[in-house]
Coordinates of C-alpha atoms in Angstrom, one line a residue:
M1 CA 326.7 141.6 116.7
N2 CA 330.5 142.8 115.7
R3 CA 330.0 143.1 111.8
R4 CA 326.8 143.9 109.2
Y5 CA 324.4 140.6 108.6
D6 CA 324.8 138.9 105.7
W7 CA 321.6 140.3 104.2
P8 CA 320.1 137.5 101.3
D9 CA 320.7 138.8 97.4
V10 CA 317.0 138.9 96.5
D11 CA 316.3 139.5 93.0
Q12 CA 314.8 142.9 93.6
A13 CA 313.4 143.1 89.7
A14 CA 311.3 139.8 90.3
L15 CA 310.3 141.1 93.8
R16 CA 309.3 144.7 92.1
A17 CA 307.3 142.6 89.2
A18 CA 305.6 140.4 91.5
R19 CA 304.6 143.5 93.6
T20 CA 303.5 145.4 90.8
A21 CA 301.6 142.6 89.0
R22 CA 299.5 142.9 92.5
L23 CA 299.1 146.7 91.9
K24 CA 297.9 146.2 88.6
E25 CA 295.1 143.9 89.9
F26 CA 294.2 146.1 92.7
C27 CA 294.2 149.1 90.0
D28 CA 291.8 147.0 87.4
E29 CA 289.5 145.7 90.3
A30 CA 288.7 149.3 91.5
G31 CA 289.0 150.9 88.0
L32 CA 291.8 153.0 88.8
D33 CA 294.6 154.2 85.8
H34 CA 296.6 155.6 88.9
I35 CA 297.5 155.8 92.2
L36 CA 298.9 158.9 94.5
L37 CA 300.8 157.5 97.6
Q38 CA 302.2 159.2 100.4
E39 CA 303.1 156.8 103.0
P40 CA 306.6 155.2 102.5
D41 CA 305.5 151.4 102.8
N42 CA 303.0 152.1 100.1
I43 CA 305.3 154.2 98.2
R44 CA 308.4 151.4 98.5
Y45 CA 305.7 148.5 97.5
A46 CA 304.1 150.1 94.5
T47 CA 307.7 151.3 93.5
G48 CA 310.6 149.8 94.9
Y49 CA 311.7 153.2 95.6
R50 CA 312.6 154.4 99.9
S51 CA 311.6 156.8 101.0
H52 CA 311.6 156.1 104.4
L53 CA 314.5 158.9 105.3
T54 CA 313.1 159.9 109.3
A55 CA 310.5 158.7 111.5
D56 CA 308.4 161.3 109.6
S57 CA 306.3 159.8 107.1
A58 CA 304.4 162.8 105.2
W59 CA 307.5 164.5 103.0
H60 CA 307.2 162.4 100.0
A61 CA 304.3 161.3 97.3
A62 CA 304.4 159.3 94.2
L63 CA 302.2 159.0 91.1
V64 CA 302.1 155.3 89.8
S65 CA 300.1 154.7 86.7
A66 CA 298.4 150.9 87.4
D67 CA 301.4 149.4 85.3
G68 CA 303.6 150.2 87.9
E69 CA 305.3 153.4 86.4
A70 CA 306.1 156.1 88.9
E71 CA 307.1 159.6 89.2
V72 CA 308.5 160.3 93.1
F73 CA 308.2 163.7 94.7
V74 CA 311.1 164.7 96.9
E75 CA 312.5 167.5 99.0
Y76 CA 316.4 166.8 98.4
V77 CA 316.3 167.9 94.6
D78 CA 315.5 171.5 93.1
E79 CA 314.5 170.7 89.5
T80 CA 313.3 167.2 88.0
I81 CA 315.9 164.0 87.2
E82 CA 314.9 162.2 84.1
N83 CA 315.4 158.1 84.8
P84 CA 317.1 158.8 88.0
I85 CA 317.8 155.1 89.1
A86 CA 319.5 152.2 86.9
D87 CA 318.0 149.8 89.4
L88 CA 313.9 151.3 88.9
P89 CA 313.3 151.8 85.6
N90 CA 309.8 151.9 86.6
V91 CA 310.6 154.9 88.3
R92 CA 310.6 157.7 85.4
A93 CA 311.4 161.1 87.4
L94 CA 312.1 162.4 90.8
H95 CA 310.7 166.3 91.2
P96 CA 311.2 168.5 93.5
H97 CA 308.7 169.6 96.1
P98 CA 308.3 171.6 99.9
G99 CA 311.0 170.1 101.8
W100 CA 311.8 169.1 105.4
S101 CA 308.2 169.9 106.5
P102 CA 304.7 167.8 106.1
A103 CA 303.1 168.2 103.2
S104 CA 300.2 169.6 104.4
A105 CA 302.2 172.9 105.9
N106 CA 302.6 174.0 102.3
P107 CA 299.4 173.2 100.4
R108 CA 299.3 175.2 97.5
T109 CA 302.9 174.9 96.7
W110 CA 302.3 170.6 97.4
V111 CA 298.9 170.9 95.0
R112 CA 300.4 173.1 92.3
L113 CA 303.5 170.9 91.6
V114 CA 301.1 167.4 92.0
A115 CA 298.5 168.3 90.0
G116 CA 300.7 169.5 87.0
R117 CA 302.1 166.0 86.8
I118 CA 298.6 164.6 87.1
A119 CA 297.4 166.4 84.3
A120 CA 300.6 165.5 82.6
A121 CA 299.6 161.9 83.2
G122 CA 296.5 162.4 81.6
A123 CA 295.2 160.2 84.8
R124 CA 291.3 160.0 85.2
R125 CA 290.4 157.7 88.1
I126 CA 293.4 157.6 90.9
G127 CA 293.4 155.9 94.2
V128 CA 294.9 157.9 97.0
D129 CA 296.2 156.4 100.4
A130 CA 296.0 157.9 103.9
I131 CA 296.8 162.0 102.1
D132 CA 295.7 164.7 104.5
V133 CA 291.9 165.4 103.2
A134 CA 292.2 168.9 102.8
L135 CA 295.4 168.2 100.0
V136 CA 292.7 166.0 98.4
E137 CA 289.9 168.2 98.4
A138 CA 292.2 171.0 96.5
L139 CA 293.5 168.1 94.4
R140 CA 289.6 167.5 93.6
R141 CA 289.5 171.7 92.7
A142 CA 293.1 171.6 90.8
C143 CA 291.8 168.8 88.7
P144 CA 288.1 168.9 88.7
S145 CA 287.9 165.9 85.4
V146 CA 289.9 163.5 87.7
E147 CA 288.3 161.5 90.3
F148 CA 290.4 160.7 93.6
V149 CA 289.1 157.6 95.2
P150 CA 290.2 156.8 98.8
S151 CA 292.1 153.7 98.6
S152 CA 294.0 152.8 101.7
T153 CA 292.2 150.0 103.0
A154 CA 291.9 148.0 100.2
F155 CA 295.8 148.1 99.3
Y156 CA 296.3 147.5 103.2
R157 CA 294.6 144.3 102.0
V158 CA 296.2 143.7 99.2
R159 CA 299.7 143.8 101.0
R160 CA 298.3 141.1 103.5
V161 CA 299.5 137.7 102.1
K162 CA 303.8 137.8 101.0
D163 CA 305.3 136.8 97.6
P164 CA 308.2 134.2 98.7
L165 CA 310.8 137.2 98.1
E166 CA 309.1 139.1 100.5
I167 CA 309.4 136.3 102.9
V168 CA 312.9 136.1 102.4
L169 CA 313.2 139.5 103.8
V170 CA 311.2 139.9 106.6
E171 CA 312.8 136.6 108.0
A172 CA 316.4 138.3 107.3
A173 CA 314.6 141.3 109.6
S174 CA 313.7 138.5 112.1
R175 CA 317.1 136.9 112.1
V176 CA 318.8 140.4 112.9
N177 CA 316.0 141.5 115.5
S178 CA 317.1 138.0 117.1
L179 CA 320.5 138.6 117.3
A180 CA 320.0 142.1 118.5
M181 CA 317.7 141.2 121.2
D182 CA 320.5 138.5 122.6
A183 CA 323.0 141.1 122.4
A184 CA 320.3 143.4 124.7
M185 CA 320.0 140.0 127.3
S186 CA 323.8 139.6 127.4
I187 CA 324.0 142.8 129.1
V188 CA 321.8 142.5 131.8
A189 CA 322.9 142.2 135.4
P190 CA 321.6 144.2 138.7
G191 CA 322.5 147.7 138.0
V192 CA 322.1 148.0 134.3
T193 CA 319.2 150.6 133.1
D194 CA 316.5 150.1 130.8
D195 CA 318.3 152.8 128.6
E196 CA 321.2 150.4 128.1
I197 CA 319.3 147.3 127.9
L198 CA 317.9 149.3 124.5
G199 CA 321.1 150.5 123.8
E200 CA 322.7 147.6 123.0
A201 CA 319.9 146.2 120.9
A202 CA 319.7 149.4 118.6
R203 CA 323.8 149.3 118.2
A204 CA 323.7 145.3 117.3
Q205 CA 320.5 146.4 115.0
L206 CA 322.0 149.3 113.4
K207 CA 325.7 147.7 113.2
A208 CA 323.9 144.7 111.2
G209 CA 322.7 147.2 108.4
V210 CA 318.9 147.7 109.0
E211 CA 317.0 150.4 107.3
F212 CA 315.8 151.6 109.9
V213 CA 315.2 151.1 114.1
T214 CA 311.9 151.6 114.8
H215 CA 311.1 151.2 117.8
S216 CA 313.0 150.6 121.2
V217 CA 310.5 150.3 124.8
C218 CA 311.2 148.8 128.1
N219 CA 308.9 148.1 131.0
V220 CA 310.9 147.4 134.6
R221 CA 308.8 147.7 137.4
G222 CA 305.9 149.6 135.1
G223 CA 302.4 148.1 135.2
S224 CA 300.5 147.6 131.7
G225 CA 301.3 150.4 129.4
A226 CA 304.3 151.4 130.6
W227 CA 306.5 151.2 127.5
F228 CA 309.1 153.7 128.2
A229 CA 312.6 153.5 129.3
R230 CA 313.1 156.3 132.1
N231 CA 316.6 155.4 133.6
A232 CA 315.3 152.6 135.7
S233 CA 318.4 150.4 137.1
L234 CA 317.5 146.4 136.9
R235 CA 317.5 145.2 140.9
E236 CA 318.0 141.4 141.9
G237 CA 315.0 139.3 141.3
D238 CA 313.5 142.3 138.8
A239 CA 311.4 141.0 135.9
Y240 CA 311.5 143.2 132.8
F241 CA 310.3 143.3 129.0
F242 CA 312.0 144.8 126.1
D243 CA 309.9 145.0 123.0
I244 CA 311.8 145.9 119.8
G245 CA 311.9 146.4 116.1
C246 CA 313.7 147.1 112.6
Y247 CA 313.1 147.5 108.9
G248 CA 315.8 145.5 107.0
V249 CA 317.8 145.9 104.2
G250 CA 314.8 145.9 101.4
G251 CA 312.1 147.8 103.8
Y252 CA 310.6 144.8 105.6
G253 CA 310.3 144.8 109.5
S254 CA 310.4 142.8 112.3
D255 CA 308.9 143.3 115.6
A256 CA 309.7 141.2 118.9
A257 CA 309.4 141.2 122.5
R258 CA 311.2 139.6 125.2
T259 CA 310.8 139.2 129.2
A260 CA 314.0 137.9 131.5
F261 CA 314.2 137.5 134.9
V262 CA 317.5 139.1 137.1
G263 CA 318.5 136.3 139.2
E264 CA 315.7 134.4 140.8
P265 CA 312.3 136.0 140.2
R266 CA 309.4 135.6 142.8
R267 CA 307.2 132.6 142.4
E268 CA 304.1 134.0 141.6
V269 CA 306.2 136.1 138.7
F270 CA 308.0 133.5 137.5
Q271 CA 304.5 131.0 137.2
A272 CA 302.9 133.6 135.7
Y273 CA 305.5 133.8 133.1
Q274 CA 305.4 130.1 132.7
H275 CA 301.0 130.2 132.1
L276 CA 302.4 133.3 129.4
L277 CA 304.2 130.6 127.5
A278 CA 301.6 128.1 128.0
A279 CA 299.0 130.7 126.3
Y280 CA 301.8 131.6 123.5
E281 CA 301.9 128.0 122.6
I282 CA 298.0 128.1 122.5
A283 CA 298.1 130.7 119.8
R284 CA 301.2 129.0 118.0
D285 CA 299.5 126.1 117.6
L286 CA 295.7 127.3 116.6
A287 CA 296.9 129.6 114.4
R288 CA 296.9 127.9 110.4
P289 CA 295.4 128.8 107.0
G290 CA 291.4 129.3 107.5
V291 CA 291.3 130.5 111.2
R292 CA 289.9 133.6 112.5
M293 CA 292.4 136.0 113.9
S294 CA 289.9 136.9 116.8
A295 CA 289.6 133.3 117.5
I296 CA 293.3 133.5 118.7
H297 CA 293.2 136.3 120.6
R298 CA 290.3 134.7 122.4
A299 CA 292.1 131.8 122.8
V300 CA 295.2 133.2 124.6
N301 CA 293.3 135.6 127.1
D302 CA 290.8 132.7 127.9
Y303 CA 293.5 130.6 129.2
L304 CA 295.2 133.5 130.9
S305 CA 291.7 133.8 132.8
R306 CA 291.6 130.9 133.9
Q307 CA 294.7 131.2 135.9
G308 CA 293.8 134.6 137.7
L309 CA 296.1 136.3 135.1
G310 CA 295.9 139.7 133.3
R311 CA 294.5 139.3 129.7
T312 CA 296.6 141.0 126.9
P313 CA 294.9 144.3 126.8
Y314 CA 295.5 145.1 123.4
A315 CA 295.4 142.7 120.0
I316 CA 297.8 139.5 120.2
G317 CA 299.4 139.9 117.4
H318 CA 299.2 141.7 113.9
G319 CA 300.7 141.3 110.3
I320 CA 304.3 142.4 109.6
G321 CA 305.8 143.8 106.7
L322 CA 306.7 147.0 104.6
R323 CA 304.8 148.7 107.7
L324 CA 305.9 146.8 111.3
C325 CA 302.1 146.8 112.6
E326 CA 299.8 145.7 109.9
L327 CA 296.3 143.5 108.6
P328 CA 295.6 140.9 109.8
V329 CA 295.3 141.9 113.1
A330 CA 294.5 139.3 115.7
A331 CA 292.0 141.0 118.4
N332 CA 288.3 141.3 119.7
A333 CA 286.1 140.5 116.9
S334 CA 284.2 143.9 117.8
L335 CA 287.5 146.0 117.6
M336 CA 288.1 145.2 113.7
D337 CA 286.1 146.0 110.6
V338 CA 287.2 142.5 109.5
D339 CA 288.1 139.3 110.8
D340 CA 290.7 138.0 108.8
T341 CA 291.1 134.4 108.5
L342 CA 294.7 133.1 108.2
E343 CA 296.1 132.3 104.6
T344 CA 299.4 130.3 103.1
G345 CA 301.9 133.5 103.0
M346 CA 300.9 135.8 105.6
C347 CA 303.5 137.1 107.9
I348 CA 302.3 137.8 111.6
A349 CA 303.3 138.9 115.1
L350 CA 302.2 137.0 118.1
E351 CA 302.8 139.3 121.2
P352 CA 300.6 137.6 124.6
E353 CA 301.2 139.7 127.6
T354 CA 299.7 139.0 130.8
S355 CA 299.9 140.7 134.7
V356 CA 300.7 139.6 138.0
E357 CA 300.2 141.0 141.3
A358 CA 303.3 140.4 143.3
G359 CA 304.7 142.1 146.7
G360 CA 302.5 144.7 146.3
A361 CA 303.0 145.8 142.3
I362 CA 301.9 144.7 139.1
V363 CA 304.2 143.1 137.6
V364 CA 304.2 142.9 133.2
V365 CA 305.8 139.5 131.5
K366 CA 305.7 139.6 127.5
V367 CA 306.7 137.5 124.3
E368 CA 306.6 138.2 121.1
D369 CA 308.1 136.6 117.9
N370 CA 307.7 136.5 114.0
F371 CA 306.0 133.7 111.8
V372 CA 305.0 133.0 108.5
V373 CA 301.8 130.6 107.9
E374 CA 302.5 128.0 106.0
E375 CA 299.9 125.0 104.8
T376 CA 300.8 123.1 108.0
G377 CA 300.8 126.1 110.5
L378 CA 303.3 128.7 111.9
R379 CA 307.2 128.9 111.1
A380 CA 309.4 130.8 113.1
L381 CA 310.8 133.7 111.5
T382 CA 312.7 135.1 115.0
T383 CA 314.7 132.5 117.1
P384 CA 312.2 131.9 119.8
Y385 CA 314.3 132.6 123.2
P386 CA 314.1 129.0 125.2
A387 CA 312.3 129.6 128.8
E388 CA 315.3 128.8 130.6
A389 CA 317.2 131.4 129.7
A390 CA 315.1 134.2 130.7
L391 CA 316.9 133.6 133.8
V392 CA 320.0 135.7 133.8

């Protein structure tokens, strides 16, 4: 990819209105007049404000009314700025607060500043996301007439089903991630390192104009759980996989993975890969509205076990949106509070993995793509990689 991707021109006002309507419904049902948010995906959803500046997420905060009016606390202003963003009229002010460190590093200052705006807003019952419990307790002492209600789980559930405009943005990020995977595959040859593969993928993502590269992992001659690049050079006959992600323009994510082989792989490894693709098709065919997520997880692992192959040792699927990995999750039912059923409008990633012993070593293969759930089943958002192209 040699130029910026042609990102879709989404009506941001309409998207903001759709998310605000869900926010209001959420607040009304929970009896909240405000929510206090710190996680960047929650802030983006509730306000439209982009606060994901670095991989550290605990810098900003937003006090948002049930109607979507917001005050955002940021580290890069030293005085309050009223009506700071013309395209976000709902963001009424940016306020200074402790900078370049987690909020819990300066708790007294953070609480004093936030409590002052809570009092000015006349808030009485505030939902809070994953804010340090010590900060919430300090806010309770500073604002004794205000009730603070843990709301992270409920707010995650609100976000499971996507608005059509959200789906457009997830699909755009998924297309860019597909192009980045193609770019990474194009340089593969004996002697190329895992670092170089991931570097080529990140280069393509950034040149396309993504907001954020979320992760870059690569497994070359490593067992299950060997995620991280270690300057391993590819050899003739190697199997390897890489898993990459990004947040596209608008903040919505994509998480995808590819397996490939350098030249001709060992027969048992390529057979394991073919069985992985068969398990993957089982998951894709099964996933449709009304199906429980645990059923998809179980069907994949039951098939792999029947072939004498390693089971996927983690959830084989998850939601994608403003958070790269979010609800719903396709895992063993015993590892979830709620075994969600798929609904039209959910965006999910499916990522089965398996392993096989070959030549005295455990070889891991994996595939991952992104989908939207439609009435008749799944529609791919990433560009699925054909099995025959896995030989490079």
